[in-house]
Each structure stands twice: as structure tokens, then as C-alpha cells.
Amino acid sequence: MQTSSPAEATAAPQLRERPEIPDRFKWNLSHIFPDWEAWQRTYEVLDKKITEYAALEGTLANGAGKLLAALLLADEIGRLEYLVWYFATLKYDEDQRNNEINAKRQQVQILVAKGGQATAWFNPELLRIPLGTVRQWMSENADLAVYRFAIEELYRQQEHVLDAKGEHLLSLASRFSTSPNDAYAALSTADVKHPTIRLSTGADVTVTYGQYRAILATNRNQNDRAAAFKALHGLFAGNINTFASLYNGVLQRDWFHAQARGYSSTLQAALHGNNIPEAVVTNLLETTKAGTGPLRRYHRLRKKVLGLDTYHVYDTTIPLVEFDRKYSYDDTLGWLPESFAVLGPEYARYLREAVSGGWIDVYESPGKRSGAYSAPVYSVHPYMLLNHNDTLDAAFTVAHEMGHSMHTVLSHAHQPFVYAGYTIFVAEVPSTLAEALFLQFMLSRATDERERSGLLQHAIDGIVSTFYTQVMFADYELQAHRLVEEGKPVTAEALGDIYFGLLKAYHGDAYDYDDLARATWARIPHFYSTPYYVYQYATCFASSAQLMKQITQGPAADRQEAIDRYLSLLKSGGSDHPMAQLKQAGVDLGKPETVRAVVDQLDALVTQLEKEIS
Ligand SMILES: [Zn+2]
């Protein structure tokens, strides 16, 4: 199978067996436990503490001291869970073929589930005590007052909890609420018959989604890309009424739950958990739709540089410049301190610690988990899993995961256990900001224009895929849910109209439109699995663009203030609602200018790219 020209193929470092990889490229899990025996001993302590916790049931009403005792023991259990869970999980990710370790991992899952059952009495028992009483206790007991936000959150969440009978009814309904997504997965994965196409080279390719992406990203023949697009999306168009009916199931379920819990809309229900005002989402959608100018300019530039007569959805990911420079892991690490220098001495100190050894698992080896992540192991340090292959993407992944890890370190260092974790709503702010700082540094050191163009395109494609596309998806979800809320029919026609309308609203005359694009919404897994989720990538991106602006532009004193506010955000963990945390950092997601910061960022990058390429 031939899908890419040799010039574009990247030679990854040779795959080695794990023992052959030098220790300095591997994480050191002995920072958690020296061996499995120590793990086992802690596992048993955890088990005992869970049993102790269950015995506290019925004591909370006896006063502040009892409530505090339960909270402290819950923290202790949580701390131990981090250790036993991550030791087993990270070991397993080193080689997922290891059944023995997988069994230990499942053993922890069973214990954590037991912990969940043993602590389930706490919330209902606390909520039977009037909030006024608990507030009185907190004002008299400083140790208890630490938990104020967490406790008041429980009472706030309670507003939409039903009585026992209602909750029971909802729990019965939850058994079939995953059916639309299960059926979507079966129809699009398990039961699908992937078509085969013949490329211009004469090679036959089976068009799975992975192959489709590879063809779009590497095949310089437009007819081949068009054929792949038609083959893949033809599958969805051919079953479009079935997909529409499955998606209708998702919409009806969401509206059922929202109404049952007393929300006025599905959006309100989705945002209540993090206490996000609906205006954040409407502002995001409106300001982005009004800011598609630079997006269209980018696509027009692509059309011109690629020398295409017509420009389609399937022409949007092929690279503009042939660029295959290698970025070794050691070089990448060496660039981080300078990239992040603006963030000050405390950040620099933790960064030195992070790169000094034992935190990062660098290279691929047989059986190792794919992708990249940062795992927050409380009371030890974060661990980062990479599969570094010397590409530009891999270099940015190091910066991204380091952004997560530094967030974790600062949050753990400055917060009590109960607030050490942070929400997804802020999680991608430090990682994308780290990428932006890294880009700025890399652009400043790049001497040849090919590299600069490669860097710019990488950054632009990041904004297009994590911001514009996600906002468009969120817009689609909102409009689709509104059909149901307004009692309108949900048909393949209606859903196709919404999606096609959005494609046109975003891309205007920069695209040539194929009728088949009307059906492309049907493939997006997030729509079925996690409604109203993807907009959070976009709000994180907007927040980090706004912060980047404040940190790097304007008078020195203002910049320093912005940096201090940003570091306070990282140190604040999960100690407040995310909107309030971001506001403290100088980001108001309810205001158009925050979202416009991304539009401005894209505008500047496209202008730079236009210059480099001309
Ligand atoms: Zn991330």
C-alpha cells in the first residue's frame, strides 16, 4: 500500500526493546514504590482505611469534629488511591501485553469501586444537615473551613437532584441512555465494510478512517484525496437516515434528562456542573463566526500555493511545504528553559527537576501505550508518557505535556489535597500556552524559511483544528439540540442543513462545496459520545491566546502582572469555579475580546506565512 511519497515519510528512531533503551529515556517508577511488595502493603492499608470510612456513617450530625474526621480520612484514601492506581497503570502502559500487571491494575479498579461504595453515604448524609449549620461549624473550625468550596459545591449541585423516587427512576432510565452511542459505534466501526479505492499510482487502498486521514495529509494527488473522501463519507451518506435517527436518540435523551432535573435547556444542564454561564458559549459561537476572515485567507493561500483550481474539504490538511527536519528529544528538552523563561524562577526550578530524570518515558517500545499524556501522581510528581519520533509534532507534544505537568506541580505544591486536581475547563490552558511559548522561541531561532513555514503551518493547523473546528462542532450541537427543545422534527435533511450552513458560514467562498459534505457530521464520534464537550477545547484555547497576548505584549509592568496572575491560576488547582479562576487570571470568557484573541493570533500567523511563502 502506497499512500505517501518517500520525501514525506518520516523515519522514526528505530524501535527498540525496552531494556535496550538507556535509563535516562525512561521514567523511574521507584519514586512511587520501590517494588510490588511495597505496592501490596499500601494496597492493604488502603483497603483497611476504606473499611474504617464505612464505619463513620451516621456520625456527621454530631458536629464539626466528626465532619472534619470524615473529610480527612477521605483525603487519606484519595492520596493512597493515587499511588496504588498510578504505579500499576504506568507499569502497565510500559508494556500492555503484560497480563499479570493488567490483573493488578484491575485489582485496584475493584478496590476503588469498593471505596466508591463505602463513601456513597457521605453526600446524602451531609446534605441532610442544613447548610447554615455547616457554615456555622466552618466559621468556628479553621481546619474544616479549608473544605468550604468543596462543601458549598455539594449543596449547589443539590439544586437539580431529585427526591429518592425521582433519582431511582432516572437511574433506571440511564440503562438505555447509552444505546444511541453504542449503535453508532457498532454501525460505524464493528459492522462497517470499508470500501477499497484505486489510487492514481495503481495501488489499492482500503479506506478506513486512519487511511483516509493519511491520504488527506500526505497524498499530493487531488483526485486520490477526492476518491478517499467520497469512499469514506459515502458510508455515512448511504446510511444517513439511520445516523440521523441515532443522533435524534442522543438529543431526546439529553432533553429528557434536562427537563427531568428542572433545567430550561440542554445547554444549561451541560454547563451547570462547572457553573459556566450560557453566555460563554453563545459569545464563543458568535465571535468565532464573525472572526472567520483569517481562516478564509489561510484556505485561499493554500489553494494558491497548492496550485488547485478548486479547493475542497479534503484539500485542507496536505502540507504546504515539504519539510522533514528532525527534532531530537535532547534538543527539544534543551529548548524548553528558554521557551518558558518568561514564567519566572519557580517555574524554571520545577522545569529543571522535571527534565533531570525519572519523570518522562520517551521512546516507543513493543507493547507500550501509544500517544502522550501527563499523569498527576499526587505526593510524588507528574509522569509523562511520550512516543517521541523526532518530528515537529513530537517536539510540540513535549512542550504540551510539560505545560500540563508544570500545572500539576504548581497546583499540588500550593493546594491542599481536596483542591489539587483541576477541571478540564482549565486543563488545556497551560498546555496550549506552553505550545505558544515554544512556537515563539522556535520561530525566533529558525534561520531558514522552510523551517519557519513549517512552524507557522503547524501553529495555524493547531488553531484551525482545536479552535475553529471545535467551535463549529459546538454550534452544530447547540442548533441540533434546539430542534428538539423547540419540538421540531429531527431529520437527516434538517441535520444536513445545519451542518452545511455552518460549513458555508465559516468558509464562505474559500471552499468549493460538495453535496456529500452535508453528511459529514454523521461521522463525528463526539456528537454521540460526549455532547457539549468539545467547546471546552475552544474556550481553553481562547483563554491561552488572551493570556499569551497579556504575557508577551504591552509595557513591562503590565506583562509582569499578567505573568503573576497566570502563575496564580496554575497554583489555584481546583479551588474555585473555572470561570472565577480564569477571571482572576485576567480572562473573561463572556467577553468578545477574549475570543478575538484567537482570531488575532491566527491573523498574525497567516500574515507571517503569506510573507514567508511569497
Ligand atoms: Zn493536553
Coordinates of C-alpha atoms and ligand atoms in Angstrom, one line a residue:
M1 CA 0.0 0.0 0.0
Q2 CA 1.4 3.3 -1.1
T3 CA -0.1 6.4 0.4
S4 CA 2.8 8.8 0.7
S5 CA 5.8 9.9 -1.4
P6 CA 9.1 8.9 0.1
A7 CA 10.1 12.6 0.6
E8 CA 7.3 13.0 3.2
A9 CA 7.8 9.7 5.1
T10 CA 9.4 10.4 8.4
A11 CA 12.0 8.0 9.7
A12 CA 11.2 7.4 13.3
P13 CA 14.0 6.4 15.6
Q14 CA 14.4 2.6 15.4
L15 CA 12.0 0.6 17.6
R16 CA 14.0 -0.9 20.4
E17 CA 13.0 -3.4 23.1
R18 CA 12.5 -1.6 26.4
P19 CA 15.7 -3.0 28.2
E20 CA 17.8 -1.7 25.3
I21 CA 16.7 1.9 25.9
P22 CA 19.0 3.8 28.2
D23 CA 17.5 4.6 31.6
R24 CA 17.7 8.3 31.1
F25 CA 15.0 8.0 28.5
K26 CA 12.7 6.1 30.8
W27 CA 10.6 7.1 33.8
N28 CA 11.5 5.8 37.2
L29 CA 8.5 4.4 39.0
S30 CA 10.5 3.6 42.1
H31 CA 9.8 7.2 43.1
I32 CA 6.3 5.8 43.8
F33 CA 7.1 2.4 45.2
P34 CA 10.5 0.5 45.3
D35 CA 8.8 -2.7 44.3
W36 CA 5.5 -4.6 44.1
E37 CA 5.7 -5.7 47.7
A38 CA 5.7 -2.1 48.9
W39 CA 2.7 -1.6 46.5
Q40 CA 0.9 -4.6 48.0
R41 CA 1.4 -3.3 51.6
T42 CA 0.0 0.1 50.7
Y43 CA -2.9 -1.6 48.9
E44 CA -3.8 -3.4 52.1
V45 CA -3.6 -0.2 54.1
L46 CA -5.9 1.4 51.6
D47 CA -8.3 -1.5 51.9
K48 CA -8.3 -1.1 55.7
K49 CA -9.0 2.7 55.5
I50 CA -11.9 2.2 53.2
T51 CA -13.4 -0.2 55.8
E52 CA -12.8 2.4 58.5
Y53 CA -14.5 5.0 56.4
A54 CA -17.7 3.0 56.0
A55 CA -17.9 2.8 59.8
L56 CA -18.2 6.6 60.1
E57 CA -21.7 6.5 58.6
G58 CA -24.3 8.2 60.8
T59 CA -21.8 10.4 62.7
L60 CA -21.8 13.7 60.7
A61 CA -24.6 15.4 62.5
N62 CA -22.6 15.1 65.7
G63 CA -20.6 18.2 64.9
A64 CA -17.7 19.9 63.2
G65 CA -15.1 17.4 64.6
K66 CA -16.9 14.4 63.1
L67 CA -17.4 16.0 59.7
L68 CA -13.7 17.0 59.7
A69 CA -12.6 13.5 60.6
A70 CA -14.6 12.1 57.6
L71 CA -13.1 14.6 55.2
L72 CA -9.6 14.0 56.4
L73 CA -10.0 10.2 56.1
A74 CA -11.4 10.7 52.6
D75 CA -8.3 12.7 51.6
E76 CA -6.1 10.0 53.0
I77 CA -7.9 7.4 51.0
G78 CA -7.6 9.6 47.9
R79 CA -3.9 10.0 48.4
L80 CA -3.3 6.3 48.6
E81 CA -5.5 5.7 45.6
Y82 CA -3.3 7.9 43.5
L83 CA -0.2 5.9 44.5
V84 CA -1.6 2.3 44.1
W85 CA -3.5 3.2 40.9
Y86 CA -0.8 5.0 39.0
F87 CA 2.0 2.6 40.0
A88 CA 0.0 -0.2 38.4
T89 CA -1.3 1.8 35.5
L90 CA 2.1 3.4 34.5
K91 CA 3.8 -0.1 34.8
Y92 CA 1.0 -1.5 32.6
D93 CA 1.5 1.3 30.0
E94 CA 5.2 0.3 29.6
D95 CA 4.0 -2.9 28.1
Q96 CA 0.3 -3.5 27.7
R97 CA 0.9 -7.1 26.7
N98 CA 1.7 -7.9 30.4
N99 CA -1.4 -9.8 31.7
E100 CA 0.0 -10.1 35.2
I101 CA 0.3 -6.3 35.6
N102 CA -3.1 -5.8 33.9
A103 CA -4.6 -8.0 36.6
K104 CA -3.0 -5.8 39.3
R105 CA -4.5 -2.8 37.6
Q106 CA -7.9 -4.3 37.6
Q107 CA -7.4 -5.3 41.3
V108 CA -7.0 -1.5 42.0
Q109 CA -10.1 -0.7 40.0
I110 CA -12.1 -3.2 42.1
L111 CA -10.8 -1.6 45.3
V112 CA -11.5 1.9 44.0
A113 CA -15.1 0.8 43.2
K114 CA -15.3 -0.6 46.8
G115 CA -14.1 2.8 48.0
G116 CA -16.8 4.5 46.0
Q117 CA -19.5 2.3 47.6
A118 CA -18.0 2.8 51.1
T119 CA -18.1 6.6 50.7
A120 CA -21.5 6.8 49.0
W121 CA -23.3 7.6 52.2
F122 CA -21.4 10.8 52.7
N123 CA -23.1 13.2 50.3
P124 CA -26.8 12.5 51.2
E125 CA -25.9 12.4 54.9
L126 CA -24.2 15.8 54.8
L127 CA -26.9 17.3 52.7
R128 CA -29.5 16.5 55.4
I129 CA -27.7 18.9 57.6
P130 CA -28.8 22.5 56.9
L131 CA -26.1 24.5 55.1
G132 CA -26.5 27.2 57.7
T133 CA -25.3 24.7 60.4
V134 CA -22.3 23.6 58.4
R135 CA -21.4 27.2 57.7
Q136 CA -21.5 27.9 61.4
W137 CA -19.2 24.9 62.0
M138 CA -16.8 26.2 59.3
S139 CA -16.6 29.6 60.9
E140 CA -15.6 28.1 64.2
N141 CA -13.1 25.5 62.9
A142 CA -10.3 26.6 60.7
D143 CA -9.4 23.1 59.6
L144 CA -12.9 22.5 58.4
A145 CA -13.0 25.9 56.7
V146 CA -10.4 24.6 54.2
Y147 CA -13.2 22.5 52.7
R148 CA -15.6 25.4 52.3
F149 CA -15.7 25.5 48.5
A150 CA -16.0 21.7 48.2
I151 CA -18.8 21.6 50.7
E152 CA -20.8 24.5 49.3
E153 CA -20.4 22.9 45.8
L154 CA -22.2 19.9 47.1
Y155 CA -25.1 22.0 48.2
R156 CA -25.1 23.9 44.9
Q157 CA -25.2 20.7 42.9
Q158 CA -28.1 19.5 45.0
E159 CA -30.4 22.1 43.4
H160 CA -31.1 19.7 40.5
V161 CA -31.0 16.4 42.4
L162 CA -34.5 14.8 42.7
D163 CA -36.1 13.0 45.6
A164 CA -35.2 9.3 46.1
K165 CA -38.1 8.2 43.9
G166 CA -37.1 10.5 41.1
E167 CA -33.5 9.6 41.3
H168 CA -34.4 5.9 41.2
L169 CA -36.5 6.5 38.1
L170 CA -33.6 8.3 36.4
S171 CA -31.2 5.6 37.3
L172 CA -33.4 3.1 35.6
A173 CA -33.6 5.2 32.5
S174 CA -29.8 5.6 32.4
R175 CA -29.5 1.9 31.4
F176 CA -30.7 2.7 27.9
S177 CA -29.3 6.2 27.6
T178 CA -26.0 4.9 26.0
S179 CA -27.8 2.9 23.3
P180 CA -27.6 5.6 20.6
N181 CA -23.9 5.8 21.0
D182 CA -23.4 2.1 21.2
A183 CA -25.4 1.7 18.0
Y184 CA -23.4 4.5 16.3
A185 CA -20.2 2.7 17.3
A186 CA -21.4 -0.6 16.0
L187 CA -22.6 0.8 12.7
S188 CA -19.5 2.9 12.1
T189 CA -16.9 0.5 13.4
A190 CA -17.8 -3.1 14.1
D191 CA -20.3 -3.6 11.3
V192 CA -18.8 -1.3 8.7
K193 CA -17.4 -2.7 5.4
H194 CA -14.7 -0.3 4.4
P195 CA -14.6 0.4 0.7
T196 CA -11.4 -0.1 -1.4
I197 CA -10.3 2.5 -3.9
R198 CA -7.6 2.5 -6.6
L199 CA -5.1 5.4 -6.3
S200 CA -3.5 7.2 -9.2
T201 CA -0.4 5.1 -8.6
G202 CA -2.4 1.9 -9.3
A203 CA -2.2 0.9 -5.6
D204 CA -5.4 -0.3 -3.9
V205 CA -6.3 1.1 -0.5
T206 CA -8.9 0.1 2.0
V207 CA -10.4 3.4 3.2
T208 CA -10.5 3.1 7.0
Y209 CA -10.7 6.4 8.9
G210 CA -6.9 6.1 9.6
Q211 CA -6.1 5.6 6.0
Y212 CA -8.4 8.4 5.0
R213 CA -6.6 10.8 7.3
A214 CA -3.2 9.6 6.0
I215 CA -4.3 10.1 2.4
L216 CA -5.6 13.6 3.1
A217 CA -2.4 14.5 4.9
T218 CA 0.2 13.1 2.6
N219 CA -1.2 12.4 -0.9
R220 CA -0.4 15.2 -3.3
N221 CA -2.9 14.0 -5.9
Q222 CA -6.2 15.8 -5.5
N223 CA -8.2 13.1 -7.3
D224 CA -6.9 10.5 -4.8
R225 CA -8.0 12.7 -2.0
A226 CA -11.4 13.2 -3.5
A227 CA -11.8 9.5 -4.0
A228 CA -10.9 8.8 -0.4
F229 CA -13.4 11.5 0.7
K230 CA -16.2 10.0 -1.4
A231 CA -15.5 6.5 -0.3
L232 CA -15.4 7.3 3.5
H233 CA -18.3 9.7 3.7
G234 CA -20.3 7.6 1.2
L235 CA -20.6 5.1 4.0
F236 CA -22.3 7.7 6.2
A237 CA -24.4 9.2 3.4
G238 CA -25.6 5.7 2.5
N239 CA -27.0 5.3 6.0
I240 CA -27.8 8.9 6.7
N241 CA -31.3 8.3 7.9
T242 CA -30.1 5.7 10.4
F243 CA -27.4 8.0 11.7
A244 CA -29.9 10.9 12.0
S245 CA -32.2 8.7 13.9
L246 CA -29.4 7.6 16.3
Y247 CA -28.4 11.2 16.8
N248 CA -32.1 12.0 17.5
G249 CA -31.8 9.5 20.3
V250 CA -28.9 11.4 21.8
L251 CA -30.8 14.7 21.5
Q252 CA -34.0 13.3 23.0
R253 CA -32.1 11.7 25.9
D254 CA -30.4 15.0 26.7
W255 CA -33.6 16.9 26.6
F256 CA -35.3 14.3 28.8
H257 CA -32.6 14.5 31.4
A258 CA -32.5 18.3 31.3
Q259 CA -36.3 18.6 31.8
A260 CA -36.4 15.8 34.4
R261 CA -33.9 17.8 36.5
G262 CA -35.6 21.1 36.0
Y263 CA -33.2 22.8 33.6
S264 CA -34.5 25.2 31.0
S265 CA -32.3 23.8 28.2
T266 CA -29.8 21.0 27.4
L267 CA -27.1 23.6 27.3
Q268 CA -27.9 24.9 30.8
A269 CA -27.8 21.3 32.1
A270 CA -24.4 20.7 30.5
L271 CA -22.9 23.8 31.9
H272 CA -24.3 23.6 35.5
G273 CA -21.6 21.2 36.7
N274 CA -18.8 23.8 36.3
N275 CA -21.1 26.7 36.9
I276 CA -20.5 28.2 33.5
P277 CA -22.9 30.9 32.2
E278 CA -24.6 30.1 28.9
A279 CA -23.3 33.5 27.6
V280 CA -19.8 31.9 27.5
V281 CA -20.9 29.5 24.8
T282 CA -23.1 32.0 22.9
N283 CA -20.2 34.5 22.9
L284 CA -17.8 31.9 21.7
L285 CA -20.1 30.9 18.8
E286 CA -21.0 34.4 17.7
T287 CA -17.5 35.9 18.0
T288 CA -15.9 33.0 16.2
K289 CA -18.4 33.1 13.4
A290 CA -17.7 36.8 13.0
G291 CA -13.9 36.1 13.0
T292 CA -13.5 33.7 10.1
G293 CA -11.7 36.3 7.9
P294 CA -8.1 34.9 8.7
L295 CA -9.4 31.3 8.3
R296 CA -10.7 32.0 4.8
R297 CA -7.4 33.8 3.9
Y298 CA -5.5 30.8 5.0
H299 CA -7.5 28.5 2.9
R300 CA -7.2 30.8 -0.1
L301 CA -3.4 30.9 0.4
R302 CA -3.4 27.1 0.5
K303 CA -5.4 26.9 -2.7
K304 CA -2.9 29.2 -4.4
V305 CA 0.2 27.6 -3.1
L306 CA -1.1 24.1 -3.9
G307 CA -1.9 25.2 -7.4
L308 CA -5.5 23.9 -7.2
D309 CA -8.4 25.1 -9.5
T310 CA -11.0 24.1 -6.9
Y311 CA -10.5 23.7 -3.2
H312 CA -12.4 21.2 -1.1
V313 CA -12.8 19.9 2.4
Y314 CA -10.3 17.1 1.5
D315 CA -7.6 19.6 0.5
T316 CA -7.3 21.2 3.9
T317 CA -4.5 19.1 5.5
I318 CA -1.9 18.4 2.9
P319 CA 1.3 20.3 4.0
L320 CA 2.2 23.4 2.0
V321 CA 5.9 22.9 2.2
E322 CA 7.9 19.7 2.1
F323 CA 9.5 19.8 5.5
D324 CA 11.2 16.8 7.2
R325 CA 13.6 18.3 9.7
K326 CA 14.3 16.1 12.7
Y327 CA 13.9 17.3 16.2
S328 CA 15.7 15.1 18.7
Y329 CA 14.4 14.6 22.2
D330 CA 17.6 16.1 23.7
D331 CA 17.4 19.2 21.5
T332 CA 13.7 19.7 22.4
L333 CA 14.4 19.4 26.1
G334 CA 17.2 21.9 25.7
W335 CA 14.9 24.5 24.2
L336 CA 12.3 24.4 26.9
P337 CA 14.0 26.5 29.6
E338 CA 14.5 29.4 27.2
S339 CA 11.0 29.0 25.8
F340 CA 9.4 29.2 29.3
A341 CA 11.9 31.6 30.8
V342 CA 9.3 34.4 30.9
L343 CA 7.4 32.4 33.5
G344 CA 9.9 33.1 36.2
P345 CA 12.2 31.3 38.7
E346 CA 9.8 29.0 40.4
Y347 CA 8.5 27.6 37.1
A348 CA 12.2 27.3 36.0
R349 CA 13.1 25.4 39.1
Y350 CA 10.3 22.8 38.7
L351 CA 11.2 22.5 35.0
R352 CA 14.8 21.7 35.8
E353 CA 13.5 19.0 38.2
A354 CA 11.2 17.6 35.5
V355 CA 13.9 17.2 32.9
S356 CA 16.6 16.0 35.3
G357 CA 15.5 12.3 35.1
G358 CA 12.9 9.8 36.0
W359 CA 9.8 11.8 35.1
I360 CA 9.5 11.1 31.3
D361 CA 9.2 7.9 29.3
V362 CA 10.4 9.0 25.9
Y363 CA 10.6 6.3 23.2
E364 CA 8.2 3.8 21.7
S365 CA 8.9 0.1 22.5
P366 CA 6.9 -3.0 21.7
G367 CA 3.7 -3.1 23.8
K368 CA 4.0 0.4 25.1
R369 CA 0.8 2.6 25.2
S370 CA 0.5 4.9 22.2
G371 CA 0.1 8.7 22.3
A372 CA 1.2 11.0 25.1
Y373 CA -0.1 12.1 28.5
S374 CA 0.9 13.6 31.8
A375 CA -0.2 11.6 34.8
P376 CA -0.6 13.6 38.1
V377 CA 0.8 11.3 40.8
Y378 CA -0.1 13.2 43.9
S379 CA 2.7 13.4 46.6
V380 CA 5.3 12.1 44.1
H381 CA 5.4 14.1 40.8
P382 CA 3.8 14.0 37.4
Y383 CA 5.0 11.4 35.0
M384 CA 4.9 12.0 31.2
L385 CA 4.5 9.3 28.6
L386 CA 5.7 10.1 25.1
N387 CA 6.3 8.2 21.9
H388 CA 8.9 10.7 20.6
N389 CA 9.7 10.1 16.9
D390 CA 11.8 13.3 16.2
T391 CA 9.1 15.0 14.2
L392 CA 8.0 18.6 14.7
D393 CA 4.7 17.3 16.1
A394 CA 6.6 15.3 18.7
A395 CA 8.6 18.3 19.8
F396 CA 5.4 20.3 20.4
T397 CA 4.0 17.3 22.2
V398 CA 6.9 17.6 24.7
A399 CA 6.1 21.3 25.3
H400 CA 2.3 20.5 25.6
E401 CA 2.7 17.7 28.2
M402 CA 5.3 19.7 30.1
G403 CA 2.7 22.5 30.3
H404 CA 0.3 20.0 31.9
S405 CA 3.0 18.7 34.3
M406 CA 4.0 22.2 35.5
H407 CA 0.4 23.0 36.1
T408 CA 0.1 19.8 38.2
V409 CA 3.3 20.5 40.1
L410 CA 2.3 24.1 41.0
S411 CA -1.2 23.1 41.9
H412 CA 0.0 20.2 44.1
A413 CA 2.5 22.4 45.8
H414 CA 0.1 25.2 46.7
Q415 CA -3.2 23.5 47.3
P416 CA -4.5 21.1 50.0
F417 CA -5.3 17.6 48.6
V418 CA -9.0 18.4 48.2
Y419 CA -8.3 21.0 45.5
A420 CA -5.1 19.5 44.0
G421 CA -7.0 18.4 40.8
Y422 CA -8.2 20.8 38.2
T423 CA -11.1 20.7 35.8
I424 CA -10.9 20.0 32.1
F425 CA -12.2 23.6 31.6
V426 CA -8.8 25.0 32.7
A427 CA -6.6 21.9 32.0
E428 CA -5.8 22.8 28.4
V429 CA -4.9 26.4 29.1
P430 CA -1.3 25.7 30.4
S431 CA -0.6 23.1 27.8
T432 CA -1.6 25.3 24.8
L433 CA 0.1 28.3 26.3
A434 CA 3.3 26.2 26.7
E435 CA 3.0 25.3 23.0
A436 CA 2.5 29.0 22.1
L437 CA 5.7 30.0 24.0
F438 CA 7.6 27.1 22.4
L439 CA 6.5 28.2 19.0
Q440 CA 7.6 31.8 19.7
F441 CA 11.0 30.5 20.7
M442 CA 11.3 28.2 17.7
L443 CA 10.4 30.9 15.3
S444 CA 13.0 33.2 16.8
R445 CA 15.8 30.7 16.4
A446 CA 14.8 29.3 12.9
T447 CA 17.1 30.6 10.3
D448 CA 15.8 29.0 7.2
E449 CA 12.4 29.9 5.7
R450 CA 11.3 26.3 5.1
E451 CA 11.5 25.7 8.8
R452 CA 9.7 28.9 9.6
S453 CA 6.9 28.0 7.2
G454 CA 6.7 24.5 8.7
L455 CA 6.4 26.0 12.2
L456 CA 3.8 28.5 11.1
Q457 CA 1.7 25.9 9.4
H458 CA 1.9 23.7 12.4
A459 CA 0.6 26.5 14.6
I460 CA -2.1 27.5 12.2
D461 CA -3.4 24.0 11.7
G462 CA -3.5 23.7 15.5
I463 CA -5.7 26.8 15.7
V464 CA -7.9 25.5 12.9
S465 CA -8.4 22.1 14.4
T466 CA -8.6 22.8 18.1
F467 CA -10.4 26.1 17.8
Y468 CA -12.4 26.8 14.7
T469 CA -13.4 23.2 14.0
Q470 CA -14.4 22.6 17.7
V471 CA -16.4 25.8 17.8
M472 CA -18.2 24.8 14.6
F473 CA -19.0 21.5 16.2
A474 CA -20.3 23.1 19.3
D475 CA -22.5 25.4 17.2
Y476 CA -23.9 22.3 15.4
E477 CA -24.6 20.5 18.7
L478 CA -26.4 23.6 20.0
Q479 CA -28.6 24.0 16.9
A480 CA -29.4 20.3 16.8
H481 CA -30.4 20.2 20.4
R482 CA -32.6 23.3 19.9
L483 CA -34.6 21.4 17.2
V484 CA -35.7 19.0 19.9
E485 CA -36.2 21.7 22.6
E486 CA -38.4 23.6 20.2
G487 CA -40.4 20.5 19.2
K488 CA -39.2 20.5 15.6
P489 CA -38.6 17.3 13.7
V490 CA -35.0 15.9 13.6
T491 CA -34.4 14.5 10.1
A492 CA -31.4 13.8 8.0
E493 CA -32.4 16.8 5.9
A494 CA -32.6 19.1 8.9
L495 CA -29.3 18.0 10.4
G496 CA -27.6 18.2 7.0
D497 CA -28.9 21.7 6.5
I498 CA -27.5 22.8 9.9
Y499 CA -24.1 21.4 9.2
F500 CA -23.8 22.5 5.6
G501 CA -25.0 26.0 6.7
L502 CA -22.1 26.1 9.2
L503 CA -19.5 24.9 6.7
K504 CA -20.6 27.8 4.5
A505 CA -20.8 30.4 7.3
Y506 CA -17.2 29.5 8.3
H507 CA -15.5 29.1 4.9
G508 CA -17.5 31.3 2.6
D509 CA -16.1 31.4 -1.0
A510 CA -12.8 29.9 0.2
Y511 CA -14.2 26.4 -0.3
D512 CA -15.9 24.6 -3.2
Y513 CA -18.7 22.6 -1.7
D514 CA -19.6 19.0 -2.4
D515 CA -23.1 17.8 -1.7
L516 CA -21.6 14.9 0.2
A517 CA -20.3 17.4 2.8
R518 CA -23.9 17.6 4.1
A519 CA -23.4 14.1 5.6
T520 CA -20.0 14.6 7.2
W521 CA -21.5 15.5 10.6
A522 CA -22.6 11.9 10.9
R523 CA -19.0 10.6 11.4
I524 CA -18.0 12.8 14.4
P525 CA -17.9 10.4 17.4
H526 CA -18.1 13.2 20.0
F527 CA -21.6 14.1 18.9
Y528 CA -22.8 10.7 20.0
S529 CA -20.5 10.0 22.9
T530 CA -20.0 13.3 24.7
P531 CA -22.4 16.1 23.7
Y532 CA -21.4 19.6 24.7
Y533 CA -17.9 18.6 25.5
V534 CA -15.7 19.9 22.6
Y535 CA -16.4 23.6 23.2
Q536 CA -14.1 23.3 26.2
Y537 CA -11.1 22.8 24.0
A538 CA -12.0 26.1 22.3
T539 CA -12.5 28.1 25.5
C540 CA -9.2 26.8 26.8
F541 CA -7.6 27.9 23.5
A542 CA -9.2 31.3 23.7
S543 CA -8.1 31.7 27.3
S544 CA -4.5 30.8 26.5
A545 CA -4.4 33.1 23.4
Q546 CA -5.6 36.0 25.6
L547 CA -3.0 35.2 28.3
M548 CA -0.3 34.9 25.7
K549 CA -1.2 38.4 24.5
Q550 CA -1.1 39.8 28.0
I551 CA 2.2 38.0 28.9
T552 CA 4.1 39.0 25.8
Q553 CA 2.7 42.3 24.7
G554 CA 2.5 45.8 26.2
P555 CA 4.5 47.6 28.9
A556 CA 6.9 45.5 31.0
A557 CA 5.0 46.2 34.3
D558 CA 1.7 45.0 32.7
R559 CA 3.4 41.9 31.4
Q560 CA 4.8 41.1 34.8
E561 CA 1.4 41.5 36.4
A562 CA -0.1 39.2 33.8
I563 CA 2.6 36.6 34.5
D564 CA 1.9 36.7 38.2
R565 CA -1.8 36.3 37.6
Y566 CA -1.2 33.4 35.3
L567 CA 1.0 31.6 37.8
S568 CA -1.7 32.2 40.5
L569 CA -4.1 30.4 38.1
L570 CA -1.7 27.4 37.9
K571 CA -1.4 27.4 41.7
S572 CA -5.1 27.6 42.3
G573 CA -5.8 23.9 41.2
G574 CA -9.5 23.2 41.6
S575 CA -10.1 25.6 44.5
D576 CA -12.8 27.6 42.7
H577 CA -15.2 27.5 39.7
P578 CA -13.2 27.7 36.5
M579 CA -14.8 30.9 35.3
A580 CA -13.8 32.6 38.5
Q581 CA -10.3 31.2 38.3
L582 CA -9.8 32.5 34.8
K583 CA -11.3 35.9 35.7
Q584 CA -8.6 36.2 38.4
A585 CA -6.0 35.5 35.8
G586 CA -7.4 38.3 33.6
V587 CA -9.5 36.2 31.2
D588 CA -13.2 36.9 30.9
L589 CA -14.7 34.3 28.6
G590 CA -18.0 36.2 28.5
K591 CA -16.4 39.0 26.5
P592 CA -15.9 39.0 22.8
E593 CA -12.3 40.3 23.0
T594 CA -11.1 37.0 24.7
V595 CA -12.3 35.0 21.7
R596 CA -11.0 37.6 19.4
A597 CA -7.5 37.0 20.8
V598 CA -7.5 33.7 18.9
V599 CA -8.7 35.4 15.7
D600 CA -5.9 38.0 16.1
Q601 CA -3.4 35.2 16.7
L602 CA -4.4 33.4 13.6
D603 CA -4.4 36.6 11.6
A604 CA -0.8 37.4 12.6
L605 CA 0.3 33.8 11.8
V606 CA -1.4 33.8 8.4
T607 CA 0.2 37.2 7.6
Q608 CA 3.6 35.8 8.6
L609 CA 3.1 32.7 6.5
E610 CA 2.0 34.7 3.5
K611 CA 5.3 36.6 3.8
E612 CA 7.4 33.5 4.2
I613 CA 5.8 31.8 1.3
S614 CA 5.9 34.7 -1.2
Ligands
ZN1 ZN -3.5 18.3 26.7

